[in-house]
Structures are given as structure tokens and as C-alpha cells.
mmCIF file of C-alpha atoms in Angstrom:
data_model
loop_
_atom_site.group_PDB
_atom_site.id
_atom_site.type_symbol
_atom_site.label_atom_id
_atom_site.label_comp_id
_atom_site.label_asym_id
_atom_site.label_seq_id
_atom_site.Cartn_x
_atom_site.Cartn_y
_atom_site.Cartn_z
ATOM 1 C CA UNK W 186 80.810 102.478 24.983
ATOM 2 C CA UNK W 187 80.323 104.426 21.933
ATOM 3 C CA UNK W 188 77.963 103.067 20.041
ATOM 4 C CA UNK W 189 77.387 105.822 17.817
ATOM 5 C CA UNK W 190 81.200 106.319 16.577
ATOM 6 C CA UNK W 191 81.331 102.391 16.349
ATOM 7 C CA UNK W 192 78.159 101.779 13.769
ATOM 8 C CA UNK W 193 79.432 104.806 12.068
ATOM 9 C CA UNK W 194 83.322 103.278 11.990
ATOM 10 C CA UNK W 195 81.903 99.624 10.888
ATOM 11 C CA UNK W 196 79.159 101.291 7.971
ATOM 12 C CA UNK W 197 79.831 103.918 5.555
ATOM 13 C CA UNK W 198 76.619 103.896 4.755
ATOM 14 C CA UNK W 199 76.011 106.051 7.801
ATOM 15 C CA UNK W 200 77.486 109.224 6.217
ATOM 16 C CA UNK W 201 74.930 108.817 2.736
ATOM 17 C CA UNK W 202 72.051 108.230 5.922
ATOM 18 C CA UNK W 203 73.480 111.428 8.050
ATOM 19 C CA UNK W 204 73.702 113.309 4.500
ATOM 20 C CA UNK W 205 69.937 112.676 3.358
ATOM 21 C CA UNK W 206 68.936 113.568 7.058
ATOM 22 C CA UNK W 207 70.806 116.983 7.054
ATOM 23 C CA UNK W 208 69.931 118.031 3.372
ATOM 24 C CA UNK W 209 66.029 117.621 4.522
ATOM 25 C CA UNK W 210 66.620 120.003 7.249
ATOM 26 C CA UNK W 211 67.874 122.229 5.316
ATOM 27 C CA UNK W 212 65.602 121.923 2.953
ATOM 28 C CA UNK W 213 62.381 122.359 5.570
ATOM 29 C CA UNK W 214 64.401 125.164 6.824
ATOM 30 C CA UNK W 215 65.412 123.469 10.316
ATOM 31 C CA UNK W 216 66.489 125.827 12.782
ATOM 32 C CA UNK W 217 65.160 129.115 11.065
ATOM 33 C CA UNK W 218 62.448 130.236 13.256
ATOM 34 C CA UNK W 219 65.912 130.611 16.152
ATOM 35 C CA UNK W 220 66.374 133.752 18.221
ATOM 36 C CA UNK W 221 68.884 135.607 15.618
ATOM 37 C CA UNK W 222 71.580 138.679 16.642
ATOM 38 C CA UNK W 223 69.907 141.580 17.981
ATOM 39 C CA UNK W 224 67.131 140.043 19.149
ATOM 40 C CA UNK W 225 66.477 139.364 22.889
ATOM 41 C CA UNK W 226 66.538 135.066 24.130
ATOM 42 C CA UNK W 227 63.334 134.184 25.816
ATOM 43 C CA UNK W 228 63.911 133.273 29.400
ATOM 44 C CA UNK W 229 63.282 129.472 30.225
ATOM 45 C CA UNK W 230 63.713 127.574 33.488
ATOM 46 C CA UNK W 231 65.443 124.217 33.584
ATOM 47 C CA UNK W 232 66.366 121.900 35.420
ATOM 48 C CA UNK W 233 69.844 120.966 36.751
ATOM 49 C CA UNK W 234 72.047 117.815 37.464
ATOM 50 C CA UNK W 235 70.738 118.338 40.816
ATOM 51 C CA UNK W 236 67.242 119.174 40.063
ATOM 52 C CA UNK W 237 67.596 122.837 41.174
ATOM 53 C CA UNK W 238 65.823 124.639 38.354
ATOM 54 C CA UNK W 239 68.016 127.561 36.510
ATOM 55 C CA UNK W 240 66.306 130.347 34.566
ATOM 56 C CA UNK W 241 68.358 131.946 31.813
ATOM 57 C CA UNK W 242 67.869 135.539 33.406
ATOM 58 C CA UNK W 243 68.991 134.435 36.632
ATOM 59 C CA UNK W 244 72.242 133.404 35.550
ATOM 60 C CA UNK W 245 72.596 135.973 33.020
ATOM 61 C CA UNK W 246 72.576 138.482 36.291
ATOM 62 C CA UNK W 247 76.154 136.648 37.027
ATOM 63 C CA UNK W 248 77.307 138.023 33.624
ATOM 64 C CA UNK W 249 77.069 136.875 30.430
ATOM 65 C CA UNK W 250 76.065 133.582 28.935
ATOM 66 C CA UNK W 251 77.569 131.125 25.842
ATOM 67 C CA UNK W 252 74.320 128.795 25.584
ATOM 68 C CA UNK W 253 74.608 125.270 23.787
ATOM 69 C CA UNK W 254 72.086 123.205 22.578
ATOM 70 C CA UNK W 255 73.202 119.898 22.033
ATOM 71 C CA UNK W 256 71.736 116.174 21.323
ATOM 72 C CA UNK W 257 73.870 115.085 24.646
ATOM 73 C CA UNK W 258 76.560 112.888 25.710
ATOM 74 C CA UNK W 259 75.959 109.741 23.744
ATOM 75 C CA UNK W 260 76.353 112.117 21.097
ATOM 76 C CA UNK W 261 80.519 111.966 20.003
ATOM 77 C CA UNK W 262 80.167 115.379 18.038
ATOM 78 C CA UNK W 263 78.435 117.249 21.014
ATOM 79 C CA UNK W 264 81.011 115.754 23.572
ATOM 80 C CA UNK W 265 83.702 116.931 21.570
ATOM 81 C CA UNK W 266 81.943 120.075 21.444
ATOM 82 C CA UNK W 267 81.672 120.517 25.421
ATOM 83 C CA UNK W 268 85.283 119.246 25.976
ATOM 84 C CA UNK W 269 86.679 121.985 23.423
ATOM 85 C CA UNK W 270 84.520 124.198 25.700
ATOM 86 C CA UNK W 271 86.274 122.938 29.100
ATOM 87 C CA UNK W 272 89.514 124.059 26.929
ATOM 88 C CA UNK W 273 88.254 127.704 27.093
ATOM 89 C CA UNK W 274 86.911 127.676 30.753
ATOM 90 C CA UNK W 275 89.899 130.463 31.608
ATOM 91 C CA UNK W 276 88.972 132.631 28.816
ATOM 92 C CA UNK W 277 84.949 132.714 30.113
ATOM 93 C CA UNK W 278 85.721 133.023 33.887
ATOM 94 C CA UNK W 279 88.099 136.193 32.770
ATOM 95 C CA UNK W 280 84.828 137.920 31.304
ATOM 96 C CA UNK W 281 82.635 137.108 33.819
ATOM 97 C CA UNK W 282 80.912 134.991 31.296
ATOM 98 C CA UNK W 283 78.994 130.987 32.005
ATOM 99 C CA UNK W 284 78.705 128.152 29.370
ATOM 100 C CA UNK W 285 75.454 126.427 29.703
ATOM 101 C CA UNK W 286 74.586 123.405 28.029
ATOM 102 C CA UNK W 287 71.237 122.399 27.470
ATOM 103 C CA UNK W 288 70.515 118.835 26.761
ATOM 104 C CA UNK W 289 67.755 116.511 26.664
ATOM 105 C CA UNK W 290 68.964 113.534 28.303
ATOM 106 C CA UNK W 291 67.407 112.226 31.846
ATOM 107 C CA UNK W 292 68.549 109.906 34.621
ATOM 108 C CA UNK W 293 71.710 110.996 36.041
ATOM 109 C CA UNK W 294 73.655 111.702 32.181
ATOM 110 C CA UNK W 295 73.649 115.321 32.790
ATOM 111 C CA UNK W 296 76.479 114.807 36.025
ATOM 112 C CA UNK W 297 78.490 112.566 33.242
ATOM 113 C CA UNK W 298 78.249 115.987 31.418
ATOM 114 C CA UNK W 299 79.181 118.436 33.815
ATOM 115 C CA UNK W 300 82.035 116.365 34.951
ATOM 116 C CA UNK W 301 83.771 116.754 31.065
ATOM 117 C CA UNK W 302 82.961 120.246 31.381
ATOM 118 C CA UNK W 303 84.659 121.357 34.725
ATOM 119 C CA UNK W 304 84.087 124.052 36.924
ATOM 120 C CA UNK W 305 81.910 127.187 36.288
ATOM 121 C CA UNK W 306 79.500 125.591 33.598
ATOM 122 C CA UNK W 307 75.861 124.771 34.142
ATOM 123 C CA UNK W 308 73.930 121.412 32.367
ATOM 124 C CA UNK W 309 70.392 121.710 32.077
ATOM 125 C CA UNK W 310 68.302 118.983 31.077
ATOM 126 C CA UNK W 311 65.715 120.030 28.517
ATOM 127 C CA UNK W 312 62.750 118.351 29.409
ATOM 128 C CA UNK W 313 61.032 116.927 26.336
ATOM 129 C CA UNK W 314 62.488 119.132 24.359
ATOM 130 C CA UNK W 315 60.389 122.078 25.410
ATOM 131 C CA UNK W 316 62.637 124.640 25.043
ATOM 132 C CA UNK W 317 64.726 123.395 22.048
ATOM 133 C CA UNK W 318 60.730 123.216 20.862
ATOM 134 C CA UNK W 319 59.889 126.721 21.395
ATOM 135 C CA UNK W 320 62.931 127.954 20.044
ATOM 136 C CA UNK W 321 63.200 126.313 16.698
ATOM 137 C CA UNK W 322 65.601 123.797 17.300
ATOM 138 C CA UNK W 323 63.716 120.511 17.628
ATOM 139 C CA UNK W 324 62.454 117.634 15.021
ATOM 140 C CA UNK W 325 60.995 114.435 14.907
ATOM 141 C CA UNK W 326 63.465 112.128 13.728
ATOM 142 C CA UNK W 327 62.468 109.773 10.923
ATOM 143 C CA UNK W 328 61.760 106.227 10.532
ATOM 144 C CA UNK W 329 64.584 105.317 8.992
ATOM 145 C CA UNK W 330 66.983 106.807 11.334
ATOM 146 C CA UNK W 331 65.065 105.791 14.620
ATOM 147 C CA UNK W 332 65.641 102.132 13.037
ATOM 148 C CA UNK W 333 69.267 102.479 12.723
ATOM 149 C CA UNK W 334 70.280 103.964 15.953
ATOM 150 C CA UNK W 335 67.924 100.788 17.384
ATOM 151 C CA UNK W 336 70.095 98.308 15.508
ATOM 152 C CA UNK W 337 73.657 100.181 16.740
ATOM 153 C CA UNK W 338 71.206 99.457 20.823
ATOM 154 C CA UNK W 339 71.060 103.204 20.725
ATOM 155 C CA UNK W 340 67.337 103.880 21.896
ATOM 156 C CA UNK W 341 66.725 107.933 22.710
ATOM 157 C CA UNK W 342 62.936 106.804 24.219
ATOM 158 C CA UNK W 343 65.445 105.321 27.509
ATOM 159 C CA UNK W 344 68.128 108.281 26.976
ATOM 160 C CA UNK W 345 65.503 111.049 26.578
ATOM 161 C CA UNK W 346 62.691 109.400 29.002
ATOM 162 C CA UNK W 347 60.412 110.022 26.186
ATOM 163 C CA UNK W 348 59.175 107.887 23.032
ATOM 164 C CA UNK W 349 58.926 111.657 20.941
ATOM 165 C CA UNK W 350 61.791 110.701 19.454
ATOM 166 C CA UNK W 351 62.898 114.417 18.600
ATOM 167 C CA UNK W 352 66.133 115.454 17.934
ATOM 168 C CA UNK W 353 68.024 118.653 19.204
ATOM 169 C CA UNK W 354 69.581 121.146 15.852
ATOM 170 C CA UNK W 355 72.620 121.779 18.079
ATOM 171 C CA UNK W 356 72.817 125.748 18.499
ATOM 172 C CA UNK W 357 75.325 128.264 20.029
ATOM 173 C CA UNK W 358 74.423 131.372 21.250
ATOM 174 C CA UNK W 359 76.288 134.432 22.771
ATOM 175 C CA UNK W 360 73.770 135.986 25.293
ATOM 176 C CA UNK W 361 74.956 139.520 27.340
ATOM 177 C CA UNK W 362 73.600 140.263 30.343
ATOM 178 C CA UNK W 363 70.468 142.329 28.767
ATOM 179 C CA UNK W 364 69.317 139.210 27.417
ATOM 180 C CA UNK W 365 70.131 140.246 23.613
ATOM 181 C CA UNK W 366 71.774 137.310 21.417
ATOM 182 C CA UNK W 367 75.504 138.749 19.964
ATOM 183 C CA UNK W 368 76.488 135.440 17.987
ATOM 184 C CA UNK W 369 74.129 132.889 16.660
ATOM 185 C CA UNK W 370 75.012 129.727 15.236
ATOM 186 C CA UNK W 371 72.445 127.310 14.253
ATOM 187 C CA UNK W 372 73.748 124.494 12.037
ATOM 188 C CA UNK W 373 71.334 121.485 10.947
ATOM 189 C CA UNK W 374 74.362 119.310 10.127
ATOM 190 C CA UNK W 375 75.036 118.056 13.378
ATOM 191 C CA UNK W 376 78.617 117.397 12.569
ATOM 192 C CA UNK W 377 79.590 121.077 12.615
ATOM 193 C CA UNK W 378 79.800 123.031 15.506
ATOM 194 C CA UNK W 379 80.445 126.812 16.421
ATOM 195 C CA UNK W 380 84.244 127.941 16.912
ATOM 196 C CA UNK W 381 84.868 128.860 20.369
ATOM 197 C CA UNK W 382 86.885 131.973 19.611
ATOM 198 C CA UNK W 383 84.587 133.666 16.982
ATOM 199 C CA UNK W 384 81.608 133.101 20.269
ATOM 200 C CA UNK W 385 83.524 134.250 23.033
ATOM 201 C CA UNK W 386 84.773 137.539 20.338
ATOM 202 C CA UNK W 387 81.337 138.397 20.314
ATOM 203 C CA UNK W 388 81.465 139.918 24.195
ATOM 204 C CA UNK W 389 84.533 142.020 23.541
#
């Protein structure tokens, strides 16, 4: 069930609450401190659906890499995201290129994910946040929103395996095989995502 979409379809006060959240990002400069274009990603090791850790490097020496941060599958805006992503599967595989999701969810969600993804694509489960952390792309969420989620019976402390309560700025990066970042997007509203065509443009 989608809990999320359904509190959101049954309140409109969810869009003022999603509002005030995004404008303080913004306004704290949420997502700023990101790898930008030119520079070189930091190589990470995570962890797959089948607990087979993944560094970045490795699979960048397979070709290139689109790499997506996202909140995970109970979110509806990053599952859209991922199944626009399946859409362009063709278009990857005919550059040699990989689209690797990194989320932050635990127990057995990150299969759910790969499933809506297909073939080809890696999910890596972000453990506590650590890399979203190190890269600029993680906050603590506040009271108020922890408190509404809880009411729509959406706890992240059971979906995350940790009582943090961070939250992912989803990101999408286009990563060559050197390591150097050719598109960046890093968007605190986590309603808006990065157009698949303007990434994948960024390896012609």
C-alpha cells in the first residue's frame, strides 16, 4: 500500500508541510557541499540486494555509471523515478553505461527495487546514510514531519533499520569511467527529479 500518496491524496495540507520542508533546505543550502561537474566522485563500497558489496570504481571499470540517490521505494516520487529509468535500460546498455541506485532502505526492499528496475541496474543499500552523509545529500528530518509520516504508519526507524531519522536529497549523477562527474543534479525538492535524456546526453 501506498501510504505516502494516500495521506497526501486525503490532506492538502501535505503540500504547505512538503513546501516549508523544501524552502528550509534551500535555505540551509541542502545538497551544496555535492560532488559538482568536473570534479572526480569519491569511491564508496555498498552493499547489494544480495549482500555482495559494490564499489563505485569497480563498476565504473564496466563503463560508465548514471548514479541515483533516492529516499527508496516507499517513496512514490523515487519509484517513478527508477521506473522512468527501466524505460531507458536500451539506451544505457547501447553505451556501455549502468544505473545504480543507492537507497537507504534494509530488509529485503532493495530486491522490490531491482525488480521495477530490470536487468543491467545495480541497488545498493546505503547503510545509515553514510555515503549520502559524506556526500552532502543527507538531513535529519524534523519533528514535525517525523510526526506526520507516523500518523500516515509510515515509520523510516523500521524502513531504514535506524532511529536517525535522516532523509536522502535525491541526486543524479553522470559518472565516466575516470571517475569525473559530467551531469549533476541535486534538487532539495524531492518532487523533482533529473530528465533521463539531458543525463544520458552527458556521455555522448
Amino acid at each position: 500500500m501506498d501510504v505516502l500518496a494516500d495521506c497526501e491524496q486525503t490532506s492538502p495540507k501535505w503540500a504547505n508541510l512538503f513546501q516549508d520542508v523544501v524552502d528550509r533546505l534551500r535555505h540551509h543550502g541542502a545538497g551544496a557541499k555535492a560532488p559538482r561537474v568536473g570534479e572526480r566522485f569519491p569511491d564508496f563500497a555498498l552493499p547489494n540486494e544480495e549482500g555482495r558489496y559494490r564499489t563505485l570504481y569497480e563498476m565504473l571499470g564496466d563503463g560508465p555509471v548514471v548514479l541515483s540517490f533516492n529516499r527508496g521505494g516507499w517513496c512514490p516520487y523515487c519509484r517513478r523515478e527508477l521506473a522512468d529509468w527501466a524505460l531507458h535500460s536500451s539506451k544505457l546498455a547501447s553505451l556501455h553505461a549502468r544505473f545504480v541506485a543507492v537507497v537507504p532502505e534494509v530488509d529485503g526492499r532493495l530486491a522490490i527495487l531491482r525488480d521495477l528496475l530490470g536487468g543491467g541496474a545495480e541497488v545498493l543499500c546505503d547503510v545509515d546514510h553514510g555515503v549520502a552523509l559524506r556526500s552532502g545529500l543527507a538531513f535529519r528530518s524534523d519533528p514535525e514531519l517525523r510526526r506526520r509520516y507516523l500518523e500516515c504508519g509510515l515509520d523510516l526507524r523500521e524502513i531504514y533499520g535506524s532511529d536517525s531519522w535522516f532523509l536522502t536529497v535525491p541526486a543524479t549523477f553522470a559518472i565516466d569511467r575516470s571517475g569525473i562527474v559530467r551531469f549533476a543534479f541535486v534538487e532539495p525538492d524531492f518532487r523533482l527529479r533529473a530528465d533521463p535524456g539531458e543525463v544520458i546526453a552527458a556521455f555522448s
